[in-house]
Amino acid sequence: NGPLEIPEEFLLCLKDEPAAYNIFLRYTESEQKAYIDWIYGSKKPDTRVERIVKSIEKISKEQRLSEKDISSS
């Protein structure tokens, strides 16, 4: 297994927010994977967009994804 692949859509959004991007890169691979799995676990494009926005807000505040986040959506 190589390094974790960040989906291009999410990567571009992160790069639009350099602080969030740098924080995300400091997360462990499992923390990054939790965000990616949560975002792309949605079947609806609108839900994915909402999750990307929420993720970037949380990452900007250096918050990890919690079980509450995952179960509430």
PDB file of N, CA and C in Angstrom:
ATOM      1  N   ASN A   1       0.836  -1.206   0.000  1.00  0.00           N
ATOM      2  CA  ASN A   1       0.000   0.000   0.000  1.00  0.00           C
ATOM      3  C   ASN A   1       0.870   1.255   0.000  1.00  0.00           C
ATOM      4  N   GLY A   2       0.526   2.170  -0.885  1.00  0.00           N
ATOM      5  CA  GLY A   2       1.244   3.435  -0.953  1.00  0.00           C
ATOM      6  C   GLY A   2       0.611   4.446  -0.022  1.00  0.00           C
ATOM      7  N   PRO A   3       1.002   5.687  -0.173  1.00  0.00           N
ATOM      8  CA  PRO A   3       0.413   6.733   0.667  1.00  0.00           C
ATOM      9  C   PRO A   3      -1.083   6.895   0.385  1.00  0.00           C
ATOM     10  N   LEU A   4      -1.768   7.418   1.367  1.00  0.00           N
ATOM     11  CA  LEU A   4      -3.210   7.632   1.241  1.00  0.00           C
ATOM     12  C   LEU A   4      -3.488   8.611   0.104  1.00  0.00           C
ATOM     13  N   GLU A   5      -4.419   8.243  -0.756  1.00  0.00           N
ATOM     14  CA  GLU A   5      -4.787   9.116  -1.866  1.00  0.00           C
ATOM     15  C   GLU A   5      -5.942  10.017  -1.438  1.00  0.00           C
ATOM     16  N   ILE A   6      -5.734  11.313  -1.576  1.00  0.00           N
ATOM     17  CA  ILE A   6      -6.778  12.284  -1.240  1.00  0.00           C
ATOM     18  C   ILE A   6      -7.544  12.577  -2.527  1.00  0.00           C
ATOM     19  N   PRO A   7      -8.863  12.340  -2.543  1.00  0.00           N
ATOM     20  CA  PRO A   7      -9.636  12.615  -3.756  1.00  0.00           C
ATOM     21  C   PRO A   7      -9.437  14.057  -4.227  1.00  0.00           C
ATOM     22  N   GLU A   8      -9.313  14.225  -5.538  1.00  0.00           N
ATOM     23  CA  GLU A   8      -8.987  15.527  -6.119  1.00  0.00           C
ATOM     24  C   GLU A   8      -9.959  16.625  -5.681  1.00  0.00           C
ATOM     25  N   GLU A   9     -11.240  16.317  -5.662  1.00  0.00           N
ATOM     26  CA  GLU A   9     -12.251  17.311  -5.275  1.00  0.00           C
ATOM     27  C   GLU A   9     -11.972  17.853  -3.869  1.00  0.00           C
ATOM     28  N   PHE A  10     -11.700  16.954  -2.928  1.00  0.00           N
ATOM     29  CA  PHE A  10     -11.414  17.347  -1.549  1.00  0.00           C
ATOM     30  C   PHE A  10     -10.065  18.067  -1.472  1.00  0.00           C
ATOM     31  N   LEU A  11      -9.075  17.581  -2.207  1.00  0.00           N
ATOM     32  CA  LEU A  11      -7.750  18.187  -2.207  1.00  0.00           C
ATOM     33  C   LEU A  11      -7.807  19.630  -2.701  1.00  0.00           C
ATOM     34  N   LEU A  12      -8.545  19.876  -3.771  1.00  0.00           N
ATOM     35  CA  LEU A  12      -8.666  21.242  -4.295  1.00  0.00           C
ATOM     36  C   LEU A  12      -9.337  22.169  -3.280  1.00  0.00           C
ATOM     37  N   CYS A  13     -10.350  21.673  -2.599  1.00  0.00           N
ATOM     38  CA  CYS A  13     -11.025  22.481  -1.574  1.00  0.00           C
ATOM     39  C   CYS A  13     -10.073  22.770  -0.412  1.00  0.00           C
ATOM     40  N   LEU A  14      -9.306  21.770  -0.009  1.00  0.00           N
ATOM     41  CA  LEU A  14      -8.331  21.980   1.067  1.00  0.00           C
ATOM     42  C   LEU A  14      -7.284  23.011   0.660  1.00  0.00           C
ATOM     43  N   LYS A  15      -6.812  22.914  -0.573  1.00  0.00           N
ATOM     44  CA  LYS A  15      -5.773  23.847  -1.028  1.00  0.00           C
ATOM     45  C   LYS A  15      -6.290  25.277  -1.129  1.00  0.00           C
ATOM     46  N   ASP A  16      -7.608  25.454  -1.247  1.00  0.00           N
ATOM     47  CA  ASP A  16      -8.198  26.797  -1.222  1.00  0.00           C
ATOM     48  C   ASP A  16      -8.132  27.401   0.171  1.00  0.00           C
ATOM     49  N   GLU A  17      -7.912  26.550   1.168  1.00  0.00           N
ATOM     50  CA  GLU A  17      -7.797  26.982   2.565  1.00  0.00           C
ATOM     51  C   GLU A  17      -6.437  26.493   3.078  1.00  0.00           C
ATOM     52  N   PRO A  18      -5.364  27.241   2.783  1.00  0.00           N
ATOM     53  CA  PRO A  18      -4.017  26.756   3.096  1.00  0.00           C
ATOM     54  C   PRO A  18      -3.805  26.344   4.551  1.00  0.00           C
ATOM     55  N   ALA A  19      -4.410  27.045   5.482  1.00  0.00           N
ATOM     56  CA  ALA A  19      -4.245  26.674   6.896  1.00  0.00           C
ATOM     57  C   ALA A  19      -4.834  25.288   7.145  1.00  0.00           C
ATOM     58  N   ALA A  20      -6.037  25.047   6.635  1.00  0.00           N
ATOM     59  CA  ALA A  20      -6.682  23.744   6.806  1.00  0.00           C
ATOM     60  C   ALA A  20      -5.874  22.656   6.097  1.00  0.00           C
ATOM     61  N   TYR A  21      -5.359  22.956   4.928  1.00  0.00           N
ATOM     62  CA  TYR A  21      -4.565  21.984   4.178  1.00  0.00           C
ATOM     63  C   TYR A  21      -3.333  21.566   4.984  1.00  0.00           C
ATOM     64  N   ASN A  22      -2.623  22.531   5.540  1.00  0.00           N
ATOM     65  CA  ASN A  22      -1.427  22.225   6.326  1.00  0.00           C
ATOM     66  C   ASN A  22      -1.755  21.422   7.580  1.00  0.00           C
ATOM     67  N   ILE A  23      -2.864  21.749   8.223  1.00  0.00           N
ATOM     68  CA  ILE A  23      -3.296  20.991   9.408  1.00  0.00           C
ATOM     69  C   ILE A  23      -3.631  19.556   8.997  1.00  0.00           C
ATOM     70  N   PHE A  24      -4.377  19.413   7.904  1.00  0.00           N
ATOM     71  CA  PHE A  24      -4.779  18.086   7.431  1.00  0.00           C
ATOM     72  C   PHE A  24      -3.552  17.218   7.144  1.00  0.00           C
ATOM     73  N   LEU A  25      -2.521  17.806   6.562  1.00  0.00           N
ATOM     74  CA  LEU A  25      -1.310  17.053   6.247  1.00  0.00           C
ATOM     75  C   LEU A  25      -0.590  16.571   7.503  1.00  0.00           C
ATOM     76  N   ARG A  26      -0.797  17.249   8.629  1.00  0.00           N
ATOM     77  CA  ARG A  26      -0.171  16.831   9.892  1.00  0.00           C
ATOM     78  C   ARG A  26      -0.954  15.707  10.572  1.00  0.00           C
ATOM     79  N   TYR A  27      -2.195  15.485  10.164  1.00  0.00           N
ATOM     80  CA  TYR A  27      -2.986  14.403  10.749  1.00  0.00           C
ATOM     81  C   TYR A  27      -2.370  13.062  10.380  1.00  0.00           C
ATOM     82  N   THR A  28      -2.618  12.065  11.216  1.00  0.00           N
ATOM     83  CA  THR A  28      -2.163  10.713  10.886  1.00  0.00           C
ATOM     84  C   THR A  28      -2.962  10.214   9.685  1.00  0.00           C
ATOM     85  N   GLU A  29      -2.435   9.176   9.051  1.00  0.00           N
ATOM     86  CA  GLU A  29      -3.128   8.612   7.898  1.00  0.00           C
ATOM     87  C   GLU A  29      -4.522   8.128   8.286  1.00  0.00           C
ATOM     88  N   SER A  30      -4.669   7.560   9.482  1.00  0.00           N
ATOM     89  CA  SER A  30      -5.991   7.073   9.890  1.00  0.00           C
ATOM     90  C   SER A  30      -6.959   8.232  10.140  1.00  0.00           C
ATOM     91  N   GLU A  31      -6.454   9.358  10.638  1.00  0.00           N
ATOM     92  CA  GLU A  31      -7.326  10.528  10.827  1.00  0.00           C
ATOM     93  C   GLU A  31      -7.747  11.097   9.473  1.00  0.00           C
ATOM     94  N   GLN A  32      -6.815  11.155   8.534  1.00  0.00           N
ATOM     95  CA  GLN A  32      -7.158  11.626   7.188  1.00  0.00           C
ATOM     96  C   GLN A  32      -8.180  10.689   6.546  1.00  0.00           C
ATOM     97  N   LYS A  33      -7.948   9.391   6.688  1.00  0.00           N
ATOM     98  CA  LYS A  33      -8.849   8.393   6.091  1.00  0.00           C
ATOM     99  C   LYS A  33     -10.258   8.498   6.671  1.00  0.00           C
ATOM    100  N   ALA A  34     -10.362   8.805   7.968  1.00  0.00           N
ATOM    101  CA  ALA A  34     -11.681   8.952   8.595  1.00  0.00           C
ATOM    102  C   ALA A  34     -12.468  10.071   7.913  1.00  0.00           C
ATOM    103  N   TYR A  35     -11.815  11.212   7.662  1.00  0.00           N
ATOM    104  CA  TYR A  35     -12.489  12.312   6.959  1.00  0.00           C
ATOM    105  C   TYR A  35     -12.880  11.895   5.547  1.00  0.00           C
ATOM    106  N   ILE A  36     -11.958  11.302   4.814  1.00  0.00           N
ATOM    107  CA  ILE A  36     -12.222  10.917   3.422  1.00  0.00           C
ATOM    108  C   ILE A  36     -13.348   9.886   3.346  1.00  0.00           C
ATOM    109  N   ASP A  37     -13.295   8.886   4.214  1.00  0.00           N
ATOM    110  CA  ASP A  37     -14.350   7.857   4.215  1.00  0.00           C
ATOM    111  C   ASP A  37     -15.704   8.460   4.558  1.00  0.00           C
ATOM    112  N   TRP A  38     -15.729   9.398   5.503  1.00  0.00           N
ATOM    113  CA  TRP A  38     -16.989  10.030   5.899  1.00  0.00           C
ATOM    114  C   TRP A  38     -17.557  10.859   4.745  1.00  0.00           C
ATOM    115  N   ILE A  39     -16.712  11.644   4.102  1.00  0.00           N
ATOM    116  CA  ILE A  39     -17.173  12.489   2.992  1.00  0.00           C
ATOM    117  C   ILE A  39     -17.693  11.628   1.846  1.00  0.00           C
ATOM    118  N   TYR A  40     -16.891  10.655   1.441  1.00  0.00           N
ATOM    119  CA  TYR A  40     -17.215   9.895   0.234  1.00  0.00           C
ATOM    120  C   TYR A  40     -18.058   8.659   0.514  1.00  0.00           C
ATOM    121  N   GLY A  41     -18.443   8.489   1.768  1.00  0.00           N
ATOM    122  CA  GLY A  41     -19.374   7.426   2.118  1.00  0.00           C
ATOM    123  C   GLY A  41     -20.801   7.797   1.765  1.00  0.00           C
ATOM    124  N   SER A  42     -21.003   9.053   1.393  1.00  0.00           N
ATOM    125  CA  SER A  42     -22.333   9.526   1.009  1.00  0.00           C
ATOM    126  C   SER A  42     -22.589   9.233  -0.457  1.00  0.00           C
ATOM    127  N   LYS A  43     -23.799   8.816  -0.745  1.00  0.00           N
ATOM    128  CA  LYS A  43     -24.167   8.539  -2.131  1.00  0.00           C
ATOM    129  C   LYS A  43     -24.600   9.806  -2.877  1.00  0.00           C
ATOM    130  N   LYS A  44     -25.083  10.799  -2.133  1.00  0.00           N
ATOM    131  CA  LYS A  44     -25.611  12.015  -2.766  1.00  0.00           C
ATOM    132  C   LYS A  44     -24.523  13.082  -2.889  1.00  0.00           C
ATOM    133  N   PRO A  45     -24.365  13.655  -4.092  1.00  0.00           N
ATOM    134  CA  PRO A  45     -23.364  14.712  -4.278  1.00  0.00           C
ATOM    135  C   PRO A  45     -23.567  15.901  -3.333  1.00  0.00           C
ATOM    136  N   ASP A  46     -24.824  16.285  -3.088  1.00  0.00           N
ATOM    137  CA  ASP A  46     -25.089  17.426  -2.198  1.00  0.00           C
ATOM    138  C   ASP A  46     -24.582  17.149  -0.786  1.00  0.00           C
ATOM    139  N   THR A  47     -24.770  15.927  -0.328  1.00  0.00           N
ATOM    140  CA  THR A  47     -24.305  15.558   1.004  1.00  0.00           C
ATOM    141  C   THR A  47     -22.783  15.575   1.053  1.00  0.00           C
ATOM    142  N   ARG A  48     -22.133  15.108  -0.007  1.00  0.00           N
ATOM    143  CA  ARG A  48     -20.665  15.141  -0.055  1.00  0.00           C
ATOM    144  C   ARG A  48     -20.161  16.572   0.054  1.00  0.00           C
ATOM    145  N   VAL A  49     -20.798  17.488  -0.670  1.00  0.00           N
ATOM    146  CA  VAL A  49     -20.397  18.900  -0.620  1.00  0.00           C
ATOM    147  C   VAL A  49     -20.555  19.441   0.800  1.00  0.00           C
ATOM    148  N   GLU A  50     -21.676  19.148   1.440  1.00  0.00           N
ATOM    149  CA  GLU A  50     -21.902  19.597   2.816  1.00  0.00           C
ATOM    150  C   GLU A  50     -20.826  19.046   3.745  1.00  0.00           C
ATOM    151  N   ARG A  51     -20.466  17.785   3.538  1.00  0.00           N
ATOM    152  CA  ARG A  51     -19.455  17.164   4.395  1.00  0.00           C
ATOM    153  C   ARG A  51     -18.066  17.754   4.145  1.00  0.00           C
ATOM    154  N   ILE A  52     -17.768  18.109   2.906  1.00  0.00           N
ATOM    155  CA  ILE A  52     -16.484  18.760   2.617  1.00  0.00           C
ATOM    156  C   ILE A  52     -16.415  20.093   3.346  1.00  0.00           C
ATOM    157  N   VAL A  53     -17.484  20.872   3.265  1.00  0.00           N
ATOM    158  CA  VAL A  53     -17.516  22.173   3.940  1.00  0.00           C
ATOM    159  C   VAL A  53     -17.343  21.993   5.448  1.00  0.00           C
ATOM    160  N   LYS A  54     -18.098  21.069   6.033  1.00  0.00           N
ATOM    161  CA  LYS A  54     -18.010  20.821   7.472  1.00  0.00           C
ATOM    162  C   LYS A  54     -16.612  20.337   7.856  1.00  0.00           C
ATOM    163  N   SER A  55     -16.045  19.475   7.020  1.00  0.00           N
ATOM    164  CA  SER A  55     -14.710  18.949   7.297  1.00  0.00           C
ATOM    165  C   SER A  55     -13.675  20.062   7.316  1.00  0.00           C
ATOM    166  N   ILE A  56     -13.718  20.929   6.330  1.00  0.00           N
ATOM    167  CA  ILE A  56     -12.739  22.012   6.267  1.00  0.00           C
ATOM    168  C   ILE A  56     -12.897  22.957   7.455  1.00  0.00           C
ATOM    169  N   GLU A  57     -14.140  23.213   7.864  1.00  0.00           N
ATOM    170  CA  GLU A  57     -14.368  24.041   9.062  1.00  0.00           C
ATOM    171  C   GLU A  57     -13.732  23.386  10.289  1.00  0.00           C
ATOM    172  N   LYS A  58     -13.953  22.086  10.469  1.00  0.00           N
ATOM    173  CA  LYS A  58     -13.400  21.378  11.628  1.00  0.00           C
ATOM    174  C   LYS A  58     -11.873  21.317  11.571  1.00  0.00           C
ATOM    175  N   ILE A  59     -11.340  21.016  10.404  1.00  0.00           N
ATOM    176  CA  ILE A  59      -9.887  20.932  10.258  1.00  0.00           C
ATOM    177  C   ILE A  59      -9.251  22.285  10.546  1.00  0.00           C
ATOM    178  N   SER A  60      -9.875  23.367  10.088  1.00  0.00           N
ATOM    179  CA  SER A  60      -9.346  24.713  10.340  1.00  0.00           C
ATOM    180  C   SER A  60      -9.225  25.003  11.827  1.00  0.00           C
ATOM    181  N   LYS A  61     -10.099  24.367  12.620  1.00  0.00           N
ATOM    182  CA  LYS A  61     -10.082  24.541  14.077  1.00  0.00           C
ATOM    183  C   LYS A  61      -9.256  23.451  14.760  1.00  0.00           C
ATOM    184  N   GLU A  62      -8.547  22.661  13.929  1.00  0.00           N
ATOM    185  CA  GLU A  62      -7.721  21.547  14.410  1.00  0.00           C
ATOM    186  C   GLU A  62      -8.531  20.516  15.188  1.00  0.00           C
ATOM    187  N   GLN A  63      -9.764  20.300  14.743  1.00  0.00           N
ATOM    188  CA  GLN A  63     -10.636  19.312  15.376  1.00  0.00           C
ATOM    189  C   GLN A  63     -10.616  18.018  14.574  1.00  0.00           C
ATOM    190  N   ARG A  64     -10.602  16.915  15.289  1.00  0.00           N
ATOM    191  CA  ARG A  64     -10.669  15.608  14.646  1.00  0.00           C
ATOM    192  C   ARG A  64     -12.139  15.268  14.402  1.00  0.00           C
ATOM    193  N   LEU A  65     -12.370  14.356  13.503  1.00  0.00           N
ATOM    194  CA  LEU A  65     -13.721  13.876  13.234  1.00  0.00           C
ATOM    195  C   LEU A  65     -14.136  12.975  14.392  1.00  0.00           C
ATOM    196  N   SER A  66     -15.303  13.228  14.931  1.00  0.00           N
ATOM    197  CA  SER A  66     -15.753  12.454  16.085  1.00  0.00           C
ATOM    198  C   SER A  66     -16.833  11.448  15.692  1.00  0.00           C
ATOM    199  N   GLU A  67     -17.083  10.508  16.589  1.00  0.00           N
ATOM    200  CA  GLU A  67     -18.178   9.546  16.356  1.00  0.00           C
ATOM    201  C   GLU A  67     -19.503  10.277  16.230  1.00  0.00           C
ATOM    202  N   LYS A  68     -19.663  11.362  16.952  1.00  0.00           N
ATOM    203  CA  LYS A  68     -20.901  12.155  16.885  1.00  0.00           C
ATOM    204  C   LYS A  68     -21.097  12.709  15.478  1.00  0.00           C
ATOM    205  N   ASP A  69     -20.013  13.208  14.862  1.00  0.00           N
ATOM    206  CA  ASP A  69     -20.104  13.720  13.492  1.00  0.00           C
ATOM    207  C   ASP A  69     -20.545  12.621  12.537  1.00  0.00           C
ATOM    208  N   ILE A  70     -19.934  11.471  12.674  1.00  0.00           N
ATOM    209  CA  ILE A  70     -20.189  10.363  11.763  1.00  0.00           C
ATOM    210  C   ILE A  70     -21.618   9.853  11.908  1.00  0.00           C
ATOM    211  N   SER A  71     -22.116   9.767  13.127  1.00  0.00           N
ATOM    212  CA  SER A  71     -23.450   9.200  13.355  1.00  0.00           C
ATOM    213  C   SER A  71     -24.568  10.208  13.114  1.00  0.00           C
ATOM    214  N   SER A  72     -24.251  11.504  13.103  1.00  0.00           N
ATOM    215  CA  SER A  72     -25.307  12.505  12.970  1.00  0.00           C
ATOM    216  C   SER A  72     -25.645  12.816  11.522  1.00  0.00           C
ATOM    217  N   SER A  73     -24.946  12.178  10.589  1.00  0.00           N
ATOM    218  CA  SER A  73     -25.265  12.492   9.183  1.00  0.00           C
ATOM    219  C   SER A  73     -25.327  11.259   8.331  1.00  0.00           C
TER     220      SER A  73
END
